[in-house]
PDB file of C-alpha atoms and ligand atoms in Angstrom:
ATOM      1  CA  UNK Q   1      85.074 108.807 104.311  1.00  0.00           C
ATOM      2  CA  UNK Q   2      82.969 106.914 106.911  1.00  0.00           C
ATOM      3  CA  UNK Q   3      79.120 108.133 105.733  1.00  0.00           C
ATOM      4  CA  UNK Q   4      80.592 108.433 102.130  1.00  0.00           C
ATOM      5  CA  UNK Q   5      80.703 104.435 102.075  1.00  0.00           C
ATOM      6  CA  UNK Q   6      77.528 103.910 103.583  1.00  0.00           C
ATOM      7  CA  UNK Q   7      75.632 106.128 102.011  1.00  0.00           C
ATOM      8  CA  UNK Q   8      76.867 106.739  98.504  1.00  0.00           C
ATOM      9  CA  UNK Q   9      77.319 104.423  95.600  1.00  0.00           C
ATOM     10  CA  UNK Q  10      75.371 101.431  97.170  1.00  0.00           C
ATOM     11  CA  UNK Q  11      73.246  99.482  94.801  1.00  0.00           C
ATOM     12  CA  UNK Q  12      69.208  99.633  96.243  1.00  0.00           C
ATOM     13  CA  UNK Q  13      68.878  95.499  95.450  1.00  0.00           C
ATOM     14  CA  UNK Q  14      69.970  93.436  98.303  1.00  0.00           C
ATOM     15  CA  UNK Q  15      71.987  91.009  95.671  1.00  0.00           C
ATOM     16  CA  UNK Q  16      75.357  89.128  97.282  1.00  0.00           C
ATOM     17  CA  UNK Q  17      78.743  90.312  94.876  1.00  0.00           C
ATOM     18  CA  UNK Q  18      81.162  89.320  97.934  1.00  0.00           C
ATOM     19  CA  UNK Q  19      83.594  86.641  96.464  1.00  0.00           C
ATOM     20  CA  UNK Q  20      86.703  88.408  97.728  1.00  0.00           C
ATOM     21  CA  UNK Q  21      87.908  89.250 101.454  1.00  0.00           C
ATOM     22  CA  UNK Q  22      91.671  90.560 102.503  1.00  0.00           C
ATOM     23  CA  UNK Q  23      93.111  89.749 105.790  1.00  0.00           C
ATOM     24  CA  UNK Q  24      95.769  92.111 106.895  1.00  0.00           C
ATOM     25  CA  UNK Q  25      97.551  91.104 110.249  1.00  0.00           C
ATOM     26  CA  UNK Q  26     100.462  90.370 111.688  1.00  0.00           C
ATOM     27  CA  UNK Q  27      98.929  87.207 112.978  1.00  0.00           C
ATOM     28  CA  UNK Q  28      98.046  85.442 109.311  1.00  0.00           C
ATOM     29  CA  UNK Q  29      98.044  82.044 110.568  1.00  0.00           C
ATOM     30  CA  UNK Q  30      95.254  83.092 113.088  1.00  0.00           C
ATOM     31  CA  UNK Q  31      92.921  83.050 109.580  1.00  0.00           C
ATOM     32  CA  UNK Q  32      92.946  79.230 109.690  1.00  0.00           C
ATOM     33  CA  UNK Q  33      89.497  79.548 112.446  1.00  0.00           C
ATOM     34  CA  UNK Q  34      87.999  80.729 109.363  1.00  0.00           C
ATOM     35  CA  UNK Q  35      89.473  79.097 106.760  1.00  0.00           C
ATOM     36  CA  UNK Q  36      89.608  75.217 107.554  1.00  0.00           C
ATOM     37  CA  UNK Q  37      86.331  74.967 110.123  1.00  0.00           C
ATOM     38  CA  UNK Q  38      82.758  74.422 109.159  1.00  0.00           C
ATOM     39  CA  UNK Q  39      80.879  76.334 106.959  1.00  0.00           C
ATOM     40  CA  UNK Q  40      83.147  78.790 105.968  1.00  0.00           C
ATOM     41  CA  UNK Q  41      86.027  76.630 105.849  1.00  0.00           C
ATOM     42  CA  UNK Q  42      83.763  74.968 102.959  1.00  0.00           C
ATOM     43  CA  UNK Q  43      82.884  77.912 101.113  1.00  0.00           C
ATOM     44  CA  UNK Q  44      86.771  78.535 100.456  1.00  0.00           C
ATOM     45  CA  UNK Q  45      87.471  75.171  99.789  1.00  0.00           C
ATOM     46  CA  UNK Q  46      84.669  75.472  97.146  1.00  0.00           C
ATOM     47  CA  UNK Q  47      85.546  78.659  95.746  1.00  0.00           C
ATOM     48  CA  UNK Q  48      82.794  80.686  96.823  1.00  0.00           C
ATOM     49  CA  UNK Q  49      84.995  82.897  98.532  1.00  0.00           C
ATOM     50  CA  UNK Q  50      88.718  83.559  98.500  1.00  0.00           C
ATOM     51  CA  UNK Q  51      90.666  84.738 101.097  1.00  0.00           C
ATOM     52  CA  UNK Q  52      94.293  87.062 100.695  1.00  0.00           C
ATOM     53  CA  UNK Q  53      95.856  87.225 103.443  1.00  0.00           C
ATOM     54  CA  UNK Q  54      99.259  90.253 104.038  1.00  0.00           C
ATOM     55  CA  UNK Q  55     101.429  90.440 106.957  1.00  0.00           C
ATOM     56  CA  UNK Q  56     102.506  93.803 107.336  1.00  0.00           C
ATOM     57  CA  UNK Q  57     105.465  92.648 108.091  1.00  0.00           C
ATOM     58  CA  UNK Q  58     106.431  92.224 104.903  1.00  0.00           C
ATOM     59  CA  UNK Q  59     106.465  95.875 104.630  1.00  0.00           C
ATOM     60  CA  UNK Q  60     108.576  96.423 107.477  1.00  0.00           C
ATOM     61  CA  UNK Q  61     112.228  98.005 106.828  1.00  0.00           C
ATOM     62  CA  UNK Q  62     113.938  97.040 109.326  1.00  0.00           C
ATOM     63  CA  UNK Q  63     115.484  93.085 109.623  1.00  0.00           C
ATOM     64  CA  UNK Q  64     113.168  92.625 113.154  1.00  0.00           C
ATOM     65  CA  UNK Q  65     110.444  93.459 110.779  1.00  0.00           C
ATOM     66  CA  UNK Q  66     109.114  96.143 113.115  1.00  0.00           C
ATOM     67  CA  UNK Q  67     105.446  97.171 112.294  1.00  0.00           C
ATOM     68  CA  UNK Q  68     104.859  99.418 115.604  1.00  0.00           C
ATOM     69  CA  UNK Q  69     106.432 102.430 117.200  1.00  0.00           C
ATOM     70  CA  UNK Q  70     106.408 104.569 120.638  1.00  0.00           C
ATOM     71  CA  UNK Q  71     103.489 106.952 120.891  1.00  0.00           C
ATOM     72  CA  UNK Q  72     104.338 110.564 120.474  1.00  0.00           C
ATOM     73  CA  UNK Q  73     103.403 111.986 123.457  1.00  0.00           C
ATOM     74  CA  UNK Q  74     104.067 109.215 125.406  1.00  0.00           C
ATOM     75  CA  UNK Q  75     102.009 106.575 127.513  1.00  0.00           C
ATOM     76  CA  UNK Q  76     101.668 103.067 127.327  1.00  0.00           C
ATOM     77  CA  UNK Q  77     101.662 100.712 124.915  1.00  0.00           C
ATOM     78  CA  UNK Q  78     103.093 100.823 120.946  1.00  0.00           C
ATOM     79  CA  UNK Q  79     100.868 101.828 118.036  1.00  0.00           C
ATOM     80  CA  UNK Q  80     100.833 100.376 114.336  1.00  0.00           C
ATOM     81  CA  UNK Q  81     102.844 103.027 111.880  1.00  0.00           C
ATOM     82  CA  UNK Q  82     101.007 104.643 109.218  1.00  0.00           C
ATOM     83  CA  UNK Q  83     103.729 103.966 106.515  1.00  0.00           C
ATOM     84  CA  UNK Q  84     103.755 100.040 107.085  1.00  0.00           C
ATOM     85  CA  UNK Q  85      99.978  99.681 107.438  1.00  0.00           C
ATOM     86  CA  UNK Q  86      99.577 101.850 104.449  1.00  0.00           C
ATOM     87  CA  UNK Q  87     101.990  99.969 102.222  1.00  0.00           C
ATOM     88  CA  UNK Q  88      99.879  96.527 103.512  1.00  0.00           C
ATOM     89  CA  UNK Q  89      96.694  97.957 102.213  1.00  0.00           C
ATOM     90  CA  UNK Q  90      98.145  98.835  98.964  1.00  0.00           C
ATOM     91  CA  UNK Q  91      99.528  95.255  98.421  1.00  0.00           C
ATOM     92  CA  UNK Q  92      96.099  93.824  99.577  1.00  0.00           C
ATOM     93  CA  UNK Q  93      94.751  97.008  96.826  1.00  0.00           C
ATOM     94  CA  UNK Q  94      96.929  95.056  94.271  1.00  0.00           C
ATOM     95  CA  UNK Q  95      95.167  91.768  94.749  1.00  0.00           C
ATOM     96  CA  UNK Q  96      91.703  92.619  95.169  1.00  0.00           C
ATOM     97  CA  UNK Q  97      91.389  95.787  93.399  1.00  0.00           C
ATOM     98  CA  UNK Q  98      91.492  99.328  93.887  1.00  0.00           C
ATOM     99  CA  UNK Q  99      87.777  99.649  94.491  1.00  0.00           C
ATOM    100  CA  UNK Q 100      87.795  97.057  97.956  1.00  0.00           C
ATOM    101  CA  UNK Q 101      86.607  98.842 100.795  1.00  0.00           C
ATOM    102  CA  UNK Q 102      89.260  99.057 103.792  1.00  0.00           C
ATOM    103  CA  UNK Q 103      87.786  97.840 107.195  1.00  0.00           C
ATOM    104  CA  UNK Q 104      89.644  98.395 110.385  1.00  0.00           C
ATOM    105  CA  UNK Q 105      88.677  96.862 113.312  1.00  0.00           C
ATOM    106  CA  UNK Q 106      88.207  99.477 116.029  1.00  0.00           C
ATOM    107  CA  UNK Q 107      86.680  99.228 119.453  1.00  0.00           C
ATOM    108  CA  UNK Q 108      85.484 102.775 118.723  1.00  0.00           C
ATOM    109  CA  UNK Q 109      84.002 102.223 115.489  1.00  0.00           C
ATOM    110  CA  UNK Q 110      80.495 101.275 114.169  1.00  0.00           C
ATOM    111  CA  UNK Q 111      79.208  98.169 115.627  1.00  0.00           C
ATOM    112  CA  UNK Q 112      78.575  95.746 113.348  1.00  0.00           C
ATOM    113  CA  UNK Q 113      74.765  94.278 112.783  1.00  0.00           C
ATOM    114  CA  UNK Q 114      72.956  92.044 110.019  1.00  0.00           C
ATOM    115  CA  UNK Q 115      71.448  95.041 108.816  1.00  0.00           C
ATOM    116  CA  UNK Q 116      75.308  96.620 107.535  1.00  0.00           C
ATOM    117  CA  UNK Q 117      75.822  93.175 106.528  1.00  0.00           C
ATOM    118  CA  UNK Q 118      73.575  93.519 104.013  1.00  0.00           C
ATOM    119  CA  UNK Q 119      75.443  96.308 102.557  1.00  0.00           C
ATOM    120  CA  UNK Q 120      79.093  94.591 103.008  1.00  0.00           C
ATOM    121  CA  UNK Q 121      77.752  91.759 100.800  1.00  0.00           C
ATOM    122  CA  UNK Q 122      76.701  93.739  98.175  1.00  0.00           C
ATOM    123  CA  UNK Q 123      80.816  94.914  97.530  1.00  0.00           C
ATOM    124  CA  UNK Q 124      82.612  92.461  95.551  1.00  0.00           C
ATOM    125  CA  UNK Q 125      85.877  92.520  97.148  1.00  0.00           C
ATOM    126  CA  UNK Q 126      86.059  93.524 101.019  1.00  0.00           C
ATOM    127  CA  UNK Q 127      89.963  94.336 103.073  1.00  0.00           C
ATOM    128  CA  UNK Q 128      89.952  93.267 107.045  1.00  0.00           C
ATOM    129  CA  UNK Q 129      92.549  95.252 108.787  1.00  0.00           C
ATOM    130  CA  UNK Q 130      93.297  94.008 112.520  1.00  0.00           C
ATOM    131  CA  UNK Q 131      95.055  96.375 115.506  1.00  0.00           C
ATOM    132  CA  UNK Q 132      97.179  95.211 117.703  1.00  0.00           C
ATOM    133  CA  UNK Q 133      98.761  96.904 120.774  1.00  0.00           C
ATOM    134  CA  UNK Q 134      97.377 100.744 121.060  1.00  0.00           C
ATOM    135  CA  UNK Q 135      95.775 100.433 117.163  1.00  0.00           C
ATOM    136  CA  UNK Q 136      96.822 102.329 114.191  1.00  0.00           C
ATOM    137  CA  UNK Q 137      98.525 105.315 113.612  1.00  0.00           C
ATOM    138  CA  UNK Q 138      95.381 107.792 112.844  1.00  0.00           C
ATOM    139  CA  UNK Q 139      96.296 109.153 110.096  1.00  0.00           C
ATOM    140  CA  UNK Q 140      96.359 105.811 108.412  1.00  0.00           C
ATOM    141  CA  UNK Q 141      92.950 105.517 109.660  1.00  0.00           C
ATOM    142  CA  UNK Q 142      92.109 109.045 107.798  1.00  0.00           C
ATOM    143  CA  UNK Q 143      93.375 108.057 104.639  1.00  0.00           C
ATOM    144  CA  UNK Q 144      93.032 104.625 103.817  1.00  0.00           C
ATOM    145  CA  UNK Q 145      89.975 103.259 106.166  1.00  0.00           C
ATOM    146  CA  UNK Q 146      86.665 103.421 104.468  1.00  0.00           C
ATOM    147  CA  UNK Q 147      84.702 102.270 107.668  1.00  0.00           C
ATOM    148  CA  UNK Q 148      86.247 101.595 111.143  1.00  0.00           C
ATOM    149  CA  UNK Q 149      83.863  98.467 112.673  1.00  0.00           C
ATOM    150  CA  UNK Q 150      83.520  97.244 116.229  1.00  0.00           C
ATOM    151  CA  UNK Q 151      82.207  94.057 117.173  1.00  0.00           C
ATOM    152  CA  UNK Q 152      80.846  95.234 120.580  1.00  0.00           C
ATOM    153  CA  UNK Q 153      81.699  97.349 123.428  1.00  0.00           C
ATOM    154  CA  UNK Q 154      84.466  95.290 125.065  1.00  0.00           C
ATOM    155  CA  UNK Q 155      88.322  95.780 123.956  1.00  0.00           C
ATOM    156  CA  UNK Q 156      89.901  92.729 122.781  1.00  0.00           C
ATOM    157  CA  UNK Q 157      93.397  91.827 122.224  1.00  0.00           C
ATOM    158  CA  UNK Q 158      93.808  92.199 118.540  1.00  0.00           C
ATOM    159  CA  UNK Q 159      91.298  93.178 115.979  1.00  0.00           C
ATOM    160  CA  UNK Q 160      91.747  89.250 114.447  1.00  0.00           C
ATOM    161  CA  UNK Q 161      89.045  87.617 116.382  1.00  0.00           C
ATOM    162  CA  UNK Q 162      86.854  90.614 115.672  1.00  0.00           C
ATOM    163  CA  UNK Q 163      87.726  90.637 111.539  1.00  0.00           C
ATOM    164  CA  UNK Q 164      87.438  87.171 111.532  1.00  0.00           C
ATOM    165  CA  UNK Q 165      83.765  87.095 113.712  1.00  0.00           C
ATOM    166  CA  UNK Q 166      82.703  89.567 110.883  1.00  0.00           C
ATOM    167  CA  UNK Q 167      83.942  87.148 107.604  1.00  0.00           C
ATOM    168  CA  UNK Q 168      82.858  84.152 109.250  1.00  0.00           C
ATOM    169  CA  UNK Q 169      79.214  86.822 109.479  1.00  0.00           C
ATOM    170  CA  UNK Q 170      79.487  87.530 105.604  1.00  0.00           C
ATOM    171  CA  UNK Q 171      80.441  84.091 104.239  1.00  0.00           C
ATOM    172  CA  UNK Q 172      77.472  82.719 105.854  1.00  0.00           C
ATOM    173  CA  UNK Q 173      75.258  84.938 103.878  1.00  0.00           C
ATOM    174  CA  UNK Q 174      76.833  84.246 100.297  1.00  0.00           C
ATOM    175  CA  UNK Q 175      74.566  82.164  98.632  1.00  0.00           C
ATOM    176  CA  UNK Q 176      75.013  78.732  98.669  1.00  0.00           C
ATOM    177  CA  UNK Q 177      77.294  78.268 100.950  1.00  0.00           C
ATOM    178  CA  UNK Q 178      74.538  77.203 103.699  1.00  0.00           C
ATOM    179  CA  UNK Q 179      73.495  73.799 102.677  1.00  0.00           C
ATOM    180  CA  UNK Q 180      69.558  74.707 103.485  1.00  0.00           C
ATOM    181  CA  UNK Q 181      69.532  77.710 101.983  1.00  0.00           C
ATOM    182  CA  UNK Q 182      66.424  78.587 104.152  1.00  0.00           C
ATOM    183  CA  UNK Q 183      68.525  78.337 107.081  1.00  0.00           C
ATOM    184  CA  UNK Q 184      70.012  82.080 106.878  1.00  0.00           C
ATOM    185  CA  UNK Q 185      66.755  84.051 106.258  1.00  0.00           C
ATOM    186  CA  UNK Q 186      65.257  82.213 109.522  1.00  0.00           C
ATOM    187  CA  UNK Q 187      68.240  83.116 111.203  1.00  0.00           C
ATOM    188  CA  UNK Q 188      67.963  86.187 114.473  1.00  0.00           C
ATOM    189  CA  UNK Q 189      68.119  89.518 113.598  1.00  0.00           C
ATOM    190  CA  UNK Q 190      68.049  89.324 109.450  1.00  0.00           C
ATOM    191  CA  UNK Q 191      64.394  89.927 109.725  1.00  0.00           C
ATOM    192  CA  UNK Q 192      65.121  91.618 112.470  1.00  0.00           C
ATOM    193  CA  UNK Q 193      63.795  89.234 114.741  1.00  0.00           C
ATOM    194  CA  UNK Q 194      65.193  86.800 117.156  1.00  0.00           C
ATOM    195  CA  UNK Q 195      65.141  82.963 115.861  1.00  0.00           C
ATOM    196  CA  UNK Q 196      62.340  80.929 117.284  1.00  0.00           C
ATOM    197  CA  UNK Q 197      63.713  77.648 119.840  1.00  0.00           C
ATOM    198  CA  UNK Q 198      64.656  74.794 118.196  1.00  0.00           C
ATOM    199  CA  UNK Q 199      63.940  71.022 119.336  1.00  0.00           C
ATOM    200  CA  UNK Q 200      65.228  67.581 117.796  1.00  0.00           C
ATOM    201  CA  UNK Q 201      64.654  64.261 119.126  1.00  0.00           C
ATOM    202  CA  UNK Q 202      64.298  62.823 121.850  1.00  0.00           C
ATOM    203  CA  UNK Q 203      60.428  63.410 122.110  1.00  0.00           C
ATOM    204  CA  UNK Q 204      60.940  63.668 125.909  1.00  0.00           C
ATOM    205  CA  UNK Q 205      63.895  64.771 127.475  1.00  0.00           C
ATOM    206  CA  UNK Q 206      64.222  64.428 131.825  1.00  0.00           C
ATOM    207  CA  UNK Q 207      60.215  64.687 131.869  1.00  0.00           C
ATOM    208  CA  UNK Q 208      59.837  67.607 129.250  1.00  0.00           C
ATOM    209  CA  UNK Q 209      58.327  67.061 126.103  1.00  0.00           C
ATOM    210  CA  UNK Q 210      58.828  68.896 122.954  1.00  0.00           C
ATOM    211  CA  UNK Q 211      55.860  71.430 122.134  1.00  0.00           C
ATOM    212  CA  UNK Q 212      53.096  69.879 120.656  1.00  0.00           C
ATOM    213  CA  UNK Q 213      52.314  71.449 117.334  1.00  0.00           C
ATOM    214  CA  UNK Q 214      56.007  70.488 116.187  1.00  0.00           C
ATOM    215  CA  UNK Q 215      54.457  67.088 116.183  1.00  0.00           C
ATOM    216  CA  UNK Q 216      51.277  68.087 114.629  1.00  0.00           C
ATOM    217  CA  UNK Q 217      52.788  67.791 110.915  1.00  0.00           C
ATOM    218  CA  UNK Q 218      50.466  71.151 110.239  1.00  0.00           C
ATOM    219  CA  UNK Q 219      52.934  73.010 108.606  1.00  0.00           C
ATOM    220  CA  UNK Q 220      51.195  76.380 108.784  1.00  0.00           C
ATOM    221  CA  UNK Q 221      50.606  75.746 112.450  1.00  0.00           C
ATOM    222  CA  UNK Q 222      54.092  75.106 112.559  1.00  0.00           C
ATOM    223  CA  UNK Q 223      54.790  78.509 110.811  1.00  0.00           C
ATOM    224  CA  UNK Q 224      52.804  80.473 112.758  1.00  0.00           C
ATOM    225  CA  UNK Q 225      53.716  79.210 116.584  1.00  0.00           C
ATOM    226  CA  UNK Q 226      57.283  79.902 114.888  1.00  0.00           C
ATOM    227  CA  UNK Q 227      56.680  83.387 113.920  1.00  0.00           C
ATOM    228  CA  UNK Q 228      54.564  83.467 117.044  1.00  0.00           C
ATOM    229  CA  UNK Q 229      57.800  82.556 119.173  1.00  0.00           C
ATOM    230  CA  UNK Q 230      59.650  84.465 117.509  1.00  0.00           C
ATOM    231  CA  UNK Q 231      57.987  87.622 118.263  1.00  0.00           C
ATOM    232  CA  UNK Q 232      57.627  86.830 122.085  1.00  0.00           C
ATOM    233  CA  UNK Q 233      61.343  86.275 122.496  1.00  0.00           C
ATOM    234  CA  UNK Q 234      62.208  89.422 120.387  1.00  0.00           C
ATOM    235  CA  UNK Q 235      59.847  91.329 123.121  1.00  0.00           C
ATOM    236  CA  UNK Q 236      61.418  89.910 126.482  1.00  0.00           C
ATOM    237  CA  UNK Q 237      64.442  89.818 125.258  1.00  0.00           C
ATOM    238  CA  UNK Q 238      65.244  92.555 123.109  1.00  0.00           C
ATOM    239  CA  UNK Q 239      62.458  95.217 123.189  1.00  0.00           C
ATOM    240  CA  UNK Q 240      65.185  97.851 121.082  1.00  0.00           C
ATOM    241  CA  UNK Q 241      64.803  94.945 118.485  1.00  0.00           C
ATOM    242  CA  UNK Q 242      60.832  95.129 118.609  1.00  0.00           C
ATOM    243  CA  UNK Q 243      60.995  98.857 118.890  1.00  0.00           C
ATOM    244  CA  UNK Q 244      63.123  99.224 115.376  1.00  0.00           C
ATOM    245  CA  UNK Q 245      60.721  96.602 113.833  1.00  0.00           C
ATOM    246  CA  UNK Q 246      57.349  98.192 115.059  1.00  0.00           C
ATOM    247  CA  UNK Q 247      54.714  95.162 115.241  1.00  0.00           C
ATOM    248  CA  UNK Q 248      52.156  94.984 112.741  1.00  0.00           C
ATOM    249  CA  UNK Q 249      48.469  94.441 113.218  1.00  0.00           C
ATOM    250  CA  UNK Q 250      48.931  90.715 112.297  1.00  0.00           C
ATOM    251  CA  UNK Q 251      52.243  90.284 114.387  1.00  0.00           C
ATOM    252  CA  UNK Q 252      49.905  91.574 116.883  1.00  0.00           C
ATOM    253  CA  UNK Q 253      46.794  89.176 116.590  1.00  0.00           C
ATOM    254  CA  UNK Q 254      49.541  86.370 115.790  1.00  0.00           C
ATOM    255  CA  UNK Q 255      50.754  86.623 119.473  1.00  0.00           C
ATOM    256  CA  UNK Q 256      47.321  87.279 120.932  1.00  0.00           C
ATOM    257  CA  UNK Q 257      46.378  83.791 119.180  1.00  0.00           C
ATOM    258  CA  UNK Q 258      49.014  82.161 120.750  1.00  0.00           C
ATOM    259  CA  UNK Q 259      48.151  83.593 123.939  1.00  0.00           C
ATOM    260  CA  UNK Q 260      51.745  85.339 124.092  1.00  0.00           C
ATOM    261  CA  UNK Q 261      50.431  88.972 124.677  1.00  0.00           C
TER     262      UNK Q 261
HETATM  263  N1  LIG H 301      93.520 101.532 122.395  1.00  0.00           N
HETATM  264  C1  LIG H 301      92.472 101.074 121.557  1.00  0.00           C
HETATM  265  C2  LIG H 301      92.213  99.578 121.704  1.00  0.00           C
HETATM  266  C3  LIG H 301      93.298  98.725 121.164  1.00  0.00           C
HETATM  267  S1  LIG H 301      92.889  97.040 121.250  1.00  0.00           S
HETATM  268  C4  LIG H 301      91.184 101.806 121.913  1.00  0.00           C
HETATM  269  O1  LIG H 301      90.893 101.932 123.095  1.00  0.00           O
HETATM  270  O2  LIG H 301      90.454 102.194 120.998  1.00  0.00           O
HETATM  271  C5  LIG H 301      93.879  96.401 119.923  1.00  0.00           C
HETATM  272  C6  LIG H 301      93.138  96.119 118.645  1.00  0.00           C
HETATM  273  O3  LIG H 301      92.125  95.161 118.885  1.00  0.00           O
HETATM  274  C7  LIG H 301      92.453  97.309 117.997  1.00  0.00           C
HETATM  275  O4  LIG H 301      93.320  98.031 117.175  1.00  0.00           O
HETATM  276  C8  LIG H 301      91.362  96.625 117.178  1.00  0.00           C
HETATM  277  O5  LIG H 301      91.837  96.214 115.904  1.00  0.00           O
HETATM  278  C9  LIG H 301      91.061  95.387 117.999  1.00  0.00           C
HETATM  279  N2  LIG H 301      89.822  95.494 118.805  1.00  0.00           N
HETATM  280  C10 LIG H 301      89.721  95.584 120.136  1.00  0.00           C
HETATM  281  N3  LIG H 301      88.453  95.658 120.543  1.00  0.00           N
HETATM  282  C11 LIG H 301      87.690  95.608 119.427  1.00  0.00           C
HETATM  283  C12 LIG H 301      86.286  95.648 119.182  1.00  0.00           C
HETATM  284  N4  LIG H 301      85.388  95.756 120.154  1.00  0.00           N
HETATM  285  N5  LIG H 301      85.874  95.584 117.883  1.00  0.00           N
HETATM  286  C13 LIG H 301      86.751  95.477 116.888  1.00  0.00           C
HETATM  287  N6  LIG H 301      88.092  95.435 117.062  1.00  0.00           N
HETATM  288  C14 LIG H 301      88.564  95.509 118.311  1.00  0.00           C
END
C-alpha cells in the first residue's frame, strides 16, 4: 500500500492541491495548536485550508465510548481496535472524499522530510490518524493506512503532536498563506540546504556587530554570502544533507570566495 502511494499516481509538477486535512483522534480539542495560532491558524481562518476533525469515539458501541482493547497475547498497555478506527476513517472518507490518503502516525513509520512534503501537497485532501496507548490494531493499519509517518526516532505520547507537527509542515507550504511568499523557498532543507543566519537590528549587540555585507545594500553580495552561508552550515552541520545534494562546481568556488572551504 505503502510504495503504491509514493510511487504511483503522483503528478511530476510540484503544484500545491492541499486544501483539505482530517484529524482523527480521540483528543480533537488538542487541534486548536494548529488551528487558532500563527500562520496556520490564519490560513484556516482564511479558507486556505479546512480542517475535519472525528473522534473515534463517536464510533464506539459501548456508553464509556471505549475505542481500545487488551492485547491478544498479553503485555502492557491497550491498543486502538480495528473496527472503531476503521469506521473513523470512513466518516473522515465521507467528508473529504474517497480518494484522501490515510496517514497514521507511527514511531516505526517513514520519517517525514520536506522532500515527501512535496508530494503530500500535491493530494488535494490528506486524513491524520493519531495512536494512543500501544497504537492501532494492525490490521487496520493493513487495510486502511496508505502511509504510516514518523516524525523522528523518539516515541511520544500520542501521535497528535506528531500529526499536528506535520499539518502545521504542509500549511506552511500552501501558497499564500506565508505573507512573504519568498520566505518558504529560503527556508532549511526545501532546497535541501540549511537556512543561512539571520540578523535584525540592533547594529551591535554586547560588542558584536552584525556582518558587514548585510549593511553593504549590494544585493548580490548579499545573495551570495547567503548562499555562501548556507552551504558552510549545511557542511558542519549536516554533511548527509551535503552528501544527498552533491556540491556543484559553483557551490564550490562560491565557498572558496568566501573563504569558507
Ligand atoms: N508501541 C508503539 C508506540 C506507541 S506511542 C511502538 O513502539 O511503535 C503512541 C502513539 O503515539 C502511536 O500510535 C503514534 O500515533 C504516536 N507516536 C509516537 N511516537 C511517534 C513518532 N516518532 N512519530 C509519529 N507518531 C508517533
Amino acid at each position: 500500500n505503502h510504495s503504491e502511494f509514493l510511487s504511483g499516481g503522483i503528478p511530476m509538477t510540484n503544484e500545491v492541491m492541499l486544501s483539505k486535512l482530517g484529524f482523527i483522534s480521540i483528543f480533537p480539542e488538542m487541534i486548536s495548536a494548529v488551528t487558532d495560532w500563527g500562520v496556520t491558524g490564519r490560513a484556516v481562518r482564511d479558507g486556505r485550508c479546512s480542517i475535519e476533525v472525528i473522534d473515534p469515539r463517536e464510533f464506539a458501541t459501548d456508553k464509556h465510548g471505549t475505542v481500545d482493547d487488551r492485547p491478544y497475547g498479553g503485555g502492557p498497555g491497550m491498543v486502538m481496535t480495528a473496527p472503531i478506527m476503521t469506521a473513523a476513517v470512513e466518516s473522515a472518507k465521507n467528508r473529504l472524499g474517497d480518494q484522501a490518503p490515510v496517514i497514521a502516525m507511527s514511531p516505526q513509520g517513514q520519517v517525514v522530510d520536506e522532500q515527501l512534503l512535496t508530494t503530500l501537497l500535491q493530494q488535494e485532501a490528506l486524513i491524520f490518524v493519531a495512536g494512543r496507548y500501544e497504537g492501532f490494531d494492525e490490521r487496520f493499519v493493513s487495510r486502511s493506512v496508505d502511509i504510516e509517518l514518523s516524525v523522528g526516532d523518539i516515541v511520544v505520547s500520542g501521535g497528535e503532536i506528531p500529526a499536528m507537527l506535520v499539518m502545521d509542515s504542509l500549511i506552511r507550504r500552501i501558497p499564500g498563506v506565508l505573507g512573504d511568499e519568498l520566505s518558504a523557498e529560503q527556508d532549511s532543507f526545501v532546497d535541501g540546504l540549511l537556512d543561512c543566519p539571520h540578523y535584525t537590528r540592533p547594529e551591535i549587540f554586547e560588542g558584536e556587530a552584525v556582518p558587514s555585507v548585510l549593511l553593504s545594500g549590494d544585493h548580490a553580495r548579499i545573495a551570495d554570502w547567503r548562499a555562501a552561508q548556507s552551504l558552510k552550515r549545511t557542511l558542519e552541520r549536516r554533511p548527509d544533507l551535503i552528501a544527498k545534494c552533491d556540491l556543484s562546481e559553483e557551490q564550490r568556488s562560491l565557498l572558496a570566495r568566501w573563504e569558507m572551504l
